[in-house]
GROMACS .gro file of C-alpha atoms in nm:
model
  445
    1UNK     CA    1 -13.220   3.119 -10.976
    2UNK     CA    2 -13.317   2.832 -10.752
    3UNK     CA    3 -13.552   2.591 -10.922
    4UNK     CA    4 -13.784   2.594 -10.621
    5UNK     CA    5 -13.858   2.965 -10.672
    6UNK     CA    6 -13.963   2.925 -11.034
    7UNK     CA    7 -14.326   2.950 -11.139
    8UNK     CA    8 -14.407   2.678 -11.387
    9UNK     CA    9 -14.592   2.718 -11.715
   10UNK     CA   10 -14.710   2.482 -11.985
   11UNK     CA   11 -14.596   2.711 -12.269
   12UNK     CA   12 -14.244   2.801 -12.378
   13UNK     CA   13 -14.115   3.157 -12.396
   14UNK     CA   14 -13.795   3.357 -12.393
   15UNK     CA   15 -13.581   3.524 -12.651
   16UNK     CA   16 -13.385   3.214 -12.750
   17UNK     CA   17 -13.697   3.013 -12.827
   18UNK     CA   18 -13.854   3.306 -13.012
   19UNK     CA   19 -13.550   3.326 -13.237
   20UNK     CA   20 -13.557   2.951 -13.283
   21UNK     CA   21 -13.916   2.952 -13.400
   22UNK     CA   22 -13.844   3.242 -13.632
   23UNK     CA   23 -13.591   3.021 -13.811
   24UNK     CA   24 -13.749   2.677 -13.787
   25UNK     CA   25 -13.832   2.686 -14.155
   26UNK     CA   26 -13.458   2.670 -14.225
   27UNK     CA   27 -13.409   2.334 -14.059
   28UNK     CA   28 -13.743   2.153 -14.046
   29UNK     CA   29 -13.690   2.024 -14.399
   30UNK     CA   30 -13.524   1.705 -14.290
   31UNK     CA   31 -13.775   1.443 -14.397
   32UNK     CA   32 -13.515   1.188 -14.494
   33UNK     CA   33 -13.371   1.217 -14.145
   34UNK     CA   34 -13.711   1.151 -13.986
   35UNK     CA   35 -13.748   0.789 -14.089
   36UNK     CA   36 -13.381   0.721 -14.023
   37UNK     CA   37 -13.396   0.890 -13.684
   38UNK     CA   38 -13.697   0.679 -13.586
   39UNK     CA   39 -13.503   0.365 -13.669
   40UNK     CA   40 -13.202   0.474 -13.467
   41UNK     CA   41 -13.424   0.605 -13.189
   42UNK     CA   42 -13.567   0.260 -13.127
   43UNK     CA   43 -13.217   0.113 -13.108
   44UNK     CA   44 -13.083   0.360 -12.857
   45UNK     CA   45 -13.397   0.415 -12.652
   46UNK     CA   46 -13.369   0.066 -12.507
   47UNK     CA   47 -13.009   0.138 -12.404
   48UNK     CA   48 -13.112   0.465 -12.245
   49UNK     CA   49 -13.387   0.302 -12.046
   50UNK     CA   50 -13.153   0.033 -11.919
   51UNK     CA   51 -12.903   0.293 -11.805
   52UNK     CA   52 -13.174   0.498 -11.640
   53UNK     CA   53 -13.273   0.223 -11.398
   54UNK     CA   54 -12.965   0.305 -11.190
   55UNK     CA   55 -12.986   0.682 -11.224
   56UNK     CA   56 -13.073   0.752 -10.862
   57UNK     CA   57 -12.788   0.546 -10.722
   58UNK     CA   58 -12.537   0.741 -10.516
   59UNK     CA   59 -12.263   0.487 -10.582
   60UNK     CA   60 -12.072   0.461 -10.908
   61UNK     CA   61 -11.934   0.124 -11.014
   62UNK     CA   62 -11.582   0.100 -11.152
   63UNK     CA   63 -11.659  -0.132 -11.441
   64UNK     CA   64 -11.739  -0.004 -11.788
   65UNK     CA   65 -11.869  -0.197 -12.086
   66UNK     CA   66 -11.835  -0.126 -12.452
   67UNK     CA   67 -11.937  -0.232 -12.800
   68UNK     CA   68 -11.675  -0.284 -13.069
   69UNK     CA   69 -11.882  -0.422 -13.352
   70UNK     CA   70 -11.670  -0.736 -13.358
   71UNK     CA   71 -11.940  -0.976 -13.246
   72UNK     CA   72 -11.764  -1.031 -12.914
   73UNK     CA   73 -11.930  -1.009 -12.575
   74UNK     CA   74 -12.010  -0.636 -12.525
   75UNK     CA   75 -11.971  -0.677 -12.148
   76UNK     CA   76 -11.596  -0.739 -12.161
   77UNK     CA   77 -11.425  -0.474 -11.942
   78UNK     CA   78 -11.319  -0.172 -12.143
   79UNK     CA   79 -10.951  -0.199 -12.049
   80UNK     CA   80 -10.929  -0.515 -12.261
   81UNK     CA   81 -11.067  -0.340 -12.567
   82UNK     CA   82 -10.921   0.009 -12.582
   83UNK     CA   83 -10.563  -0.063 -12.682
   84UNK     CA   84 -10.633  -0.002 -13.052
   85UNK     CA   85 -10.912   0.253 -13.013
   86UNK     CA   86 -10.885   0.600 -13.161
   87UNK     CA   87 -11.230   0.718 -13.058
   88UNK     CA   88 -11.457   0.616 -12.772
   89UNK     CA   89 -11.804   0.763 -12.752
   90UNK     CA   90 -12.117   0.736 -12.542
   91UNK     CA   91 -12.475   0.794 -12.651
   92UNK     CA   92 -12.742   0.949 -12.428
   93UNK     CA   93 -13.020   1.078 -12.655
   94UNK     CA   94 -13.273   1.172 -12.383
   95UNK     CA   95 -13.563   1.055 -12.596
   96UNK     CA   96 -13.812   1.129 -12.320
   97UNK     CA   97 -13.692   1.489 -12.284
   98UNK     CA   98 -13.863   1.655 -12.577
   99UNK     CA   99 -14.097   1.939 -12.666
  100UNK     CA  100 -14.259   1.943 -13.008
  101UNK     CA  101 -14.110   2.207 -13.240
  102UNK     CA  102 -13.840   2.296 -12.989
  103UNK     CA  103 -13.499   2.332 -13.160
  104UNK     CA  104 -13.325   2.126 -12.888
  105UNK     CA  105 -13.513   1.818 -12.997
  106UNK     CA  106 -13.482   1.446 -12.946
  107UNK     CA  107 -13.385   1.404 -13.310
  108UNK     CA  108 -13.040   1.558 -13.255
  109UNK     CA  109 -12.840   1.265 -13.118
  110UNK     CA  110 -13.010   1.003 -13.340
  111UNK     CA  111 -12.922   1.217 -13.644
  112UNK     CA  112 -12.556   1.202 -13.539
  113UNK     CA  113 -12.566   0.827 -13.475
  114UNK     CA  114 -12.725   0.778 -13.814
  115UNK     CA  115 -12.453   0.986 -13.982
  116UNK     CA  116 -12.184   0.775 -13.816
  117UNK     CA  117 -12.349   0.467 -13.962
  118UNK     CA  118 -12.397   0.625 -14.304
  119UNK     CA  119 -12.033   0.729 -14.328
  120UNK     CA  120 -11.910   0.397 -14.183
  121UNK     CA  121 -11.760   0.554 -13.872
  122UNK     CA  122 -11.932   0.334 -13.615
  123UNK     CA  123 -11.801   0.021 -13.438
  124UNK     CA  124 -11.995  -0.189 -13.688
  125UNK     CA  125 -11.753  -0.079 -13.959
  126UNK     CA  126 -11.443   0.014 -13.758
  127UNK     CA  127 -11.412  -0.268 -13.508
  128UNK     CA  128 -11.167  -0.183 -13.231
  129UNK     CA  129 -11.077   0.154 -13.383
  130UNK     CA  130 -11.406   0.313 -13.275
  131UNK     CA  131 -11.576   0.201 -12.955
  132UNK     CA  132 -11.918   0.285 -12.816
  133UNK     CA  133 -11.926   0.288 -12.438
  134UNK     CA  134 -12.234   0.107 -12.314
  135UNK     CA  135 -12.398   0.020 -11.983
  136UNK     CA  136 -12.240   0.316 -11.810
  137UNK     CA  137 -12.389   0.446 -11.488
  138UNK     CA  138 -12.585   0.765 -11.460
  139UNK     CA  139 -12.432   1.041 -11.255
  140UNK     CA  140 -12.525   1.048 -10.890
  141UNK     CA  141 -12.684   1.343 -10.715
  142UNK     CA  142 -12.350   1.392 -10.539
  143UNK     CA  143 -12.177   1.419 -10.876
  144UNK     CA  144 -12.419   1.690 -10.985
  145UNK     CA  145 -12.391   1.869 -10.650
  146UNK     CA  146 -12.019   1.917 -10.710
  147UNK     CA  147 -12.130   2.198 -10.944
  148UNK     CA  148 -12.496   2.271 -10.873
  149UNK     CA  149 -12.666   2.356 -10.544
  150UNK     CA  150 -12.842   2.071 -10.368
  151UNK     CA  151 -13.155   2.284 -10.354
  152UNK     CA  152 -13.164   2.290 -10.734
  153UNK     CA  153 -13.093   1.917 -10.771
  154UNK     CA  154 -13.358   1.813 -10.519
  155UNK     CA  155 -13.602   2.072 -10.653
  156UNK     CA  156 -13.574   1.939 -11.006
  157UNK     CA  157 -13.627   1.583 -10.885
  158UNK     CA  158 -13.941   1.690 -10.698
  159UNK     CA  159 -14.065   1.881 -11.002
  160UNK     CA  160 -14.094   1.553 -11.191
  161UNK     CA  161 -14.419   1.489 -11.004
  162UNK     CA  162 -14.562   1.805 -11.155
  163UNK     CA  163 -14.427   1.712 -11.497
  164UNK     CA  164 -14.598   1.374 -11.475
  165UNK     CA  165 -14.931   1.554 -11.438
  166UNK     CA  166 -14.880   1.839 -11.685
  167UNK     CA  167 -14.659   1.673 -11.945
  168UNK     CA  168 -14.438   1.975 -12.010
  169UNK     CA  169 -14.333   2.233 -11.751
  170UNK     CA  170 -14.105   2.533 -11.760
  171UNK     CA  171 -13.811   2.514 -11.522
  172UNK     CA  172 -13.654   2.849 -11.605
  173UNK     CA  173 -13.923   3.103 -11.522
  174UNK     CA  174 -14.008   3.265 -11.855
  175UNK     CA  175 -13.701   3.116 -12.026
  176UNK     CA  176 -13.689   2.842 -12.290
  177UNK     CA  177 -13.582   2.547 -12.073
  178UNK     CA  178 -13.853   2.286 -12.027
  179UNK     CA  179 -13.886   1.955 -11.848
  180UNK     CA  180 -14.084   1.638 -11.894
  181UNK     CA  181 -14.132   1.356 -11.647
  182UNK     CA  182 -13.809   1.200 -11.781
  183UNK     CA  183 -13.588   1.508 -11.765
  184UNK     CA  184 -13.425   1.449 -11.426
  185UNK     CA  185 -13.339   1.088 -11.506
  186UNK     CA  186 -13.224   1.162 -11.860
  187UNK     CA  187 -13.005   1.450 -11.741
  188UNK     CA  188 -12.831   1.225 -11.490
  189UNK     CA  189 -12.769   0.975 -11.768
  190UNK     CA  190 -12.617   1.247 -11.988
  191UNK     CA  191 -12.382   1.361 -11.712
  192UNK     CA  192 -12.295   0.999 -11.637
  193UNK     CA  193 -12.190   0.942 -11.997
  194UNK     CA  194 -11.934   1.219 -11.967
  195UNK     CA  195 -11.804   1.092 -11.634
  196UNK     CA  196 -11.765   0.739 -11.769
  197UNK     CA  197 -11.572   0.869 -12.069
  198UNK     CA  198 -11.337   1.048 -11.831
  199UNK     CA  199 -11.278   0.713 -11.657
  200UNK     CA  200 -11.213   0.533 -11.985
  201UNK     CA  201 -10.981   0.793 -12.139
  202UNK     CA  202 -10.782   0.838 -11.818
  203UNK     CA  203 -10.746   0.462 -11.770
  204UNK     CA  204 -10.610   0.419 -12.121
  205UNK     CA  205 -10.377   0.718 -12.087
  206UNK     CA  206 -10.195   0.530 -11.811
  207UNK     CA  207 -10.091   0.254 -12.049
  208UNK     CA  208 -10.081   0.434 -12.385
  209UNK     CA  209  -9.920   0.753 -12.511
  210UNK     CA  210 -10.208   0.793 -12.756
  211UNK     CA  211 -10.534   0.725 -12.571
  212UNK     CA  212 -10.860   0.754 -12.762
  213UNK     CA  213 -11.047   1.081 -12.776
  214UNK     CA  214 -11.378   1.065 -12.591
  215UNK     CA  215 -11.701   1.211 -12.726
  216UNK     CA  216 -12.021   1.235 -12.522
  217UNK     CA  217 -12.309   1.242 -12.771
  218UNK     CA  218 -12.556   1.359 -12.511
  219UNK     CA  219 -12.847   1.586 -12.435
  220UNK     CA  220 -12.980   1.793 -12.273
  221UNK     CA  221 -12.678   2.018 -12.328
  222UNK     CA  222 -12.518   2.180 -12.026
  223UNK     CA  223 -12.298   2.486 -12.067
  224UNK     CA  224 -12.570   2.742 -11.989
  225UNK     CA  225 -12.686   2.572 -11.668
  226UNK     CA  226 -12.575   2.787 -11.374
  227UNK     CA  227 -12.498   2.650 -11.028
  228UNK     CA  228 -12.840   2.752 -10.898
  229UNK     CA  229 -13.055   2.635 -11.186
  230UNK     CA  230 -13.124   2.555 -11.552
  231UNK     CA  231 -13.086   2.798 -11.839
  232UNK     CA  232 -13.088   2.815 -12.217
  233UNK     CA  233 -13.201   2.457 -12.297
  234UNK     CA  234 -12.947   2.325 -12.041
  235UNK     CA  235 -13.028   2.128 -11.724
  236UNK     CA  236 -12.700   2.014 -11.566
  237UNK     CA  237 -12.353   2.142 -11.654
  238UNK     CA  238 -12.220   1.821 -11.809
  239UNK     CA  239 -11.869   1.946 -11.882
  240UNK     CA  240 -11.845   2.120 -11.544
  241UNK     CA  241 -11.954   1.806 -11.359
  242UNK     CA  242 -11.696   1.606 -11.554
  243UNK     CA  243 -11.424   1.859 -11.471
  244UNK     CA  244 -11.490   1.830 -11.099
  245UNK     CA  245 -11.503   1.452 -11.130
  246UNK     CA  246 -11.166   1.445 -11.308
  247UNK     CA  247 -11.014   1.646 -11.026
  248UNK     CA  248 -11.179   1.450 -10.745
  249UNK     CA  249 -11.151   1.095 -10.874
  250UNK     CA  250 -10.837   1.101 -11.086
  251UNK     CA  251 -10.627   1.375 -10.932
  252UNK     CA  252 -10.623   1.572 -11.258
  253UNK     CA  253 -10.592   1.907 -11.089
  254UNK     CA  254 -10.558   2.140 -11.387
  255UNK     CA  255 -10.848   2.123 -11.633
  256UNK     CA  256 -10.857   2.325 -11.956
  257UNK     CA  257 -11.207   2.374 -12.100
  258UNK     CA  258 -11.255   2.494 -12.458
  259UNK     CA  259 -11.608   2.606 -12.550
  260UNK     CA  260 -11.662   2.677 -12.920
  261UNK     CA  261 -12.042   2.684 -12.911
  262UNK     CA  262 -12.184   2.992 -13.083
  263UNK     CA  263 -12.334   3.101 -12.749
  264UNK     CA  264 -12.134   3.189 -12.442
  265UNK     CA  265 -12.109   2.906 -12.188
  266UNK     CA  266 -12.216   3.125 -11.899
  267UNK     CA  267 -12.288   2.833 -11.668
  268UNK     CA  268 -11.939   2.689 -11.699
  269UNK     CA  269 -11.799   3.040 -11.677
  270UNK     CA  270 -11.978   3.103 -11.347
  271UNK     CA  271 -11.901   2.761 -11.197
  272UNK     CA  272 -11.524   2.816 -11.213
  273UNK     CA  273 -11.495   3.195 -11.210
  274UNK     CA  274 -11.281   3.202 -10.895
  275UNK     CA  275 -11.100   2.869 -10.949
  276UNK     CA  276 -10.733   2.896 -11.051
  277UNK     CA  277 -10.714   2.528 -11.145
  278UNK     CA  278 -10.980   2.529 -11.417
  279UNK     CA  279 -10.919   2.744 -11.724
  280UNK     CA  280 -11.236   2.825 -11.916
  281UNK     CA  281 -11.193   2.959 -12.270
  282UNK     CA  282 -11.497   3.050 -12.473
  283UNK     CA  283 -11.531   3.172 -12.830
  284UNK     CA  284 -11.883   3.284 -12.916
  285UNK     CA  285 -12.076   3.529 -13.129
  286UNK     CA  286 -12.074   3.880 -12.994
  287UNK     CA  287 -12.419   3.992 -12.880
  288UNK     CA  288 -12.574   3.646 -12.892
  289UNK     CA  289 -12.769   3.472 -12.616
  290UNK     CA  290 -12.731   3.503 -12.319
  291UNK     CA  291 -12.545   3.834 -12.354
  292UNK     CA  292 -12.257   3.735 -12.127
  293UNK     CA  293 -11.896   3.650 -12.207
  294UNK     CA  294 -11.750   3.998 -12.240
  295UNK     CA  295 -11.379   4.056 -12.292
  296UNK     CA  296 -11.345   4.186 -11.937
  297UNK     CA  297 -11.480   3.868 -11.777
  298UNK     CA  298 -11.146   3.715 -11.681
  299UNK     CA  299 -11.213   3.545 -11.347
  300UNK     CA  300 -11.220   3.668 -10.989
  301UNK     CA  301 -10.996   3.639 -10.685
  302UNK     CA  302 -10.765   3.339 -10.709
  303UNK     CA  303 -10.926   3.260 -11.044
  304UNK     CA  304 -10.842   3.590 -11.208
  305UNK     CA  305 -10.681   3.518 -11.543
  306UNK     CA  306 -10.819   3.166 -11.583
  307UNK     CA  307 -11.132   3.275 -11.767
  308UNK     CA  308 -11.094   3.398 -12.124
  309UNK     CA  309 -11.387   3.517 -12.330
  310UNK     CA  310 -11.354   3.603 -12.697
  311UNK     CA  311 -11.676   3.738 -12.853
  312UNK     CA  312 -11.641   3.715 -13.230
  313UNK     CA  313 -11.825   3.948 -13.469
  314UNK     CA  314 -12.110   3.807 -13.672
  315UNK     CA  315 -11.988   3.657 -13.998
  316UNK     CA  316 -11.669   3.518 -13.850
  317UNK     CA  317 -11.579   3.183 -13.999
  318UNK     CA  318 -11.304   2.936 -14.073
  319UNK     CA  319 -11.024   3.189 -14.120
  320UNK     CA  320 -11.112   3.364 -13.796
  321UNK     CA  321 -11.122   3.042 -13.597
  322UNK     CA  322 -10.793   2.914 -13.734
  323UNK     CA  323 -10.631   3.240 -13.628
  324UNK     CA  324 -10.795   3.223 -13.285
  325UNK     CA  325 -10.667   2.872 -13.235
  326UNK     CA  326 -10.310   2.960 -13.327
  327UNK     CA  327 -10.290   3.293 -13.146
  328UNK     CA  328 -10.518   3.245 -12.844
  329UNK     CA  329 -10.604   2.883 -12.765
  330UNK     CA  330 -10.260   2.728 -12.813
  331UNK     CA  331 -10.059   2.984 -12.610
  332UNK     CA  332 -10.320   2.983 -12.331
  333UNK     CA  333 -10.311   2.604 -12.304
  334UNK     CA  334  -9.933   2.594 -12.318
  335UNK     CA  335  -9.905   2.847 -12.038
  336UNK     CA  336 -10.170   2.676 -11.824
  337UNK     CA  337 -10.018   2.326 -11.857
  338UNK     CA  338 -10.339   2.122 -11.822
  339UNK     CA  339 -10.375   1.766 -11.700
  340UNK     CA  340 -10.679   1.710 -11.923
  341UNK     CA  341 -10.866   1.904 -12.194
  342UNK     CA  342 -11.247   1.906 -12.201
  343UNK     CA  343 -11.444   2.054 -12.489
  344UNK     CA  344 -11.793   2.201 -12.496
  345UNK     CA  345 -11.853   2.115 -12.860
  346UNK     CA  346 -12.136   2.327 -12.991
  347UNK     CA  347 -12.204   2.294 -13.363
  348UNK     CA  348 -12.440   2.591 -13.383
  349UNK     CA  349 -12.173   2.827 -13.519
  350UNK     CA  350 -12.221   2.647 -13.852
  351UNK     CA  351 -12.332   2.878 -14.131
  352UNK     CA  352 -12.648   2.668 -14.177
  353UNK     CA  353 -12.753   2.677 -13.813
  354UNK     CA  354 -13.073   2.876 -13.750
  355UNK     CA  355 -12.989   3.027 -13.411
  356UNK     CA  356 -12.692   3.253 -13.489
  357UNK     CA  357 -12.489   3.410 -13.769
  358UNK     CA  358 -12.131   3.286 -13.764
  359UNK     CA  359 -11.993   3.113 -14.073
  360UNK     CA  360 -11.821   2.800 -13.948
  361UNK     CA  361 -11.831   2.510 -14.191
  362UNK     CA  362 -11.803   2.135 -14.158
  363UNK     CA  363 -11.438   2.186 -14.241
  364UNK     CA  364 -11.399   2.427 -13.951
  365UNK     CA  365 -11.513   2.160 -13.708
  366UNK     CA  366 -11.279   1.905 -13.865
  367UNK     CA  367 -10.995   2.151 -13.808
  368UNK     CA  368 -11.094   2.215 -13.446
  369UNK     CA  369 -11.121   1.844 -13.369
  370UNK     CA  370 -10.783   1.770 -13.525
  371UNK     CA  371 -10.605   2.063 -13.364
  372UNK     CA  372 -10.751   2.004 -13.018
  373UNK     CA  373 -10.658   1.636 -13.032
  374UNK     CA  374 -10.302   1.733 -13.119
  375UNK     CA  375 -10.297   1.992 -12.842
  376UNK     CA  376 -10.399   1.726 -12.591
  377UNK     CA  377 -10.129   1.492 -12.722
  378UNK     CA  378  -9.870   1.767 -12.681
  379UNK     CA  379  -9.973   1.891 -12.338
  380UNK     CA  380 -10.156   1.630 -12.132
  381UNK     CA  381 -10.088   1.278 -12.253
  382UNK     CA  382 -10.374   1.284 -12.502
  383UNK     CA  383 -10.644   1.308 -12.235
  384UNK     CA  384 -10.934   1.482 -12.410
  385UNK     CA  385 -11.313   1.445 -12.399
  386UNK     CA  386 -11.568   1.632 -12.613
  387UNK     CA  387 -11.922   1.704 -12.491
  388UNK     CA  388 -12.204   1.782 -12.732
  389UNK     CA  389 -12.363   2.121 -12.668
  390UNK     CA  390 -12.560   2.310 -12.936
  391UNK     CA  391 -12.628   2.246 -13.303
  392UNK     CA  392 -12.984   2.270 -13.435
  393UNK     CA  393 -12.968   2.207 -13.808
  394UNK     CA  394 -12.973   1.829 -13.812
  395UNK     CA  395 -12.774   1.795 -14.130
  396UNK     CA  396 -12.493   2.036 -14.048
  397UNK     CA  397 -12.481   1.900 -13.693
  398UNK     CA  398 -12.455   1.536 -13.793
  399UNK     CA  399 -12.213   1.589 -14.082
  400UNK     CA  400 -11.988   1.808 -13.868
  401UNK     CA  401 -11.973   1.558 -13.582
  402UNK     CA  402 -11.901   1.281 -13.831
  403UNK     CA  403 -11.617   1.485 -13.979
  404UNK     CA  404 -11.486   1.542 -13.626
  405UNK     CA  405 -11.467   1.164 -13.591
  406UNK     CA  406 -11.266   1.151 -13.914
  407UNK     CA  407 -11.027   1.404 -13.768
  408UNK     CA  408 -10.981   1.191 -13.456
  409UNK     CA  409 -10.910   0.892 -13.680
  410UNK     CA  410 -10.651   1.084 -13.881
  411UNK     CA  411 -10.852   1.050 -14.201
  412UNK     CA  412 -10.913   1.320 -14.464
  413UNK     CA  413 -11.209   1.547 -14.424
  414UNK     CA  414 -11.514   1.494 -14.642
  415UNK     CA  415 -11.643   1.845 -14.574
  416UNK     CA  416 -11.626   1.929 -14.943
  417UNK     CA  417 -11.914   1.687 -15.002
  418UNK     CA  418 -12.137   1.891 -14.774
  419UNK     CA  419 -12.008   2.248 -14.752
  420UNK     CA  420 -12.112   2.500 -15.016
  421UNK     CA  421 -11.860   2.785 -15.040
  422UNK     CA  422 -12.104   2.985 -15.254
  423UNK     CA  423 -12.320   3.068 -14.952
  424UNK     CA  424 -12.032   3.216 -14.754
  425UNK     CA  425 -11.973   3.589 -14.729
  426UNK     CA  426 -11.649   3.773 -14.672
  427UNK     CA  427 -11.543   3.751 -14.309
  428UNK     CA  428 -11.510   4.072 -14.104
  429UNK     CA  429 -11.132   4.032 -14.085
  430UNK     CA  430 -11.060   4.378 -13.941
  431UNK     CA  431 -11.304   4.336 -13.655
  432UNK     CA  432 -11.179   3.982 -13.589
  433UNK     CA  433 -10.824   4.110 -13.569
  434UNK     CA  434 -10.931   4.383 -13.327
  435UNK     CA  435 -11.103   4.127 -13.104
  436UNK     CA  436 -10.799   3.899 -13.105
  437UNK     CA  437 -10.561   4.181 -13.025
  438UNK     CA  438 -10.783   4.297 -12.742
  439UNK     CA  439 -10.782   3.952 -12.584
  440UNK     CA  440 -10.408   3.919 -12.629
  441UNK     CA  441 -10.357   4.250 -12.451
  442UNK     CA  442 -10.590   4.164 -12.162
  443UNK     CA  443 -10.431   3.822 -12.107
  444UNK     CA  444 -10.071   3.919 -12.193
  445UNK     CA  445 -10.047   3.669 -12.478
   0.00000   0.00000   0.00000
């Protein structure tokens, strides 16, 4: 729906938020994260505010700055620092976009940043091996309008006046997506982080056969946001905007998007449903929000065959996802021959996450990160950028992202220090096999 047609409310509603509140007791016990998150929040809030000053600019600058933890000038151009990098990430925590008790909270990104520090995976400990991209520009309205309607973009910007008076407003009718006075600016910053990572990874891929993997540690998430408006906690389609930018600015025509969030990325699905040059592949829990992503949704017109949806039965876990990767993701990517791989990295399929009932573990996410990195190395010169989507248990989210960083660095997983096999149930292997075979038949794999 167009934002301008939405009636605003000061209270949150919708099925997704109802389910979230039903399960808040499972993840609100994170007191040790609270003090740590406040410390990290103060560090990154200042960065976010600096970036936000340019968020309404229609022009993007070519320069990028980074931090390496070496004590050198952080404003040195990134192309002088990336030669030894294995991971490059950008942080956009959207601290001003927050609703008390909402699962998509402003503690999410700080919890991840804290975990990177705790496990010595940050530039402070890794020097040139891990780089944080800083002082990047926010996305422009034109960048966003490559995916979303201008009516929605301008309507959201105008709605900030109402948010400044009411504090919190609903921007999705009766749905769970809210806005504060900072939401428009913070959402442009989040999208800009992804765009800047595209620039950095592509630039390095021109001079190195093993460019760093990019990771946008950003919020609000984006894969539910449809072209005409927000949806499901999501404001702008961050990965979709980045895909269009990669095509437009770098000539990377064929974009392969993997979405392993527990919920179907309906916004990304819709944005490219008739586009033969963008392959969207989503694995998600069958029957989960928003109820889309059926087997038969395969694209339309020229785009028929470049959308693949694999709804997995509840209880699916590590074994199921390994099989899906080998039998579905790899052959699809090999046949498509992408120029770049983008990933909607949702960590809410974790067994501890409160909003669904798959059984991924921290080890599952390590596997996915490692395998996708290798897939990018094999097929598209290593060009690969991850975008944070869901993940609402702060501990499983932060540990899983940290273990993804270990995978990118080629280091052993530490999932065994966090995962508890005793809480896992037997996976529905027969139903998983049926789902895989159905997809293989539909897509001639």
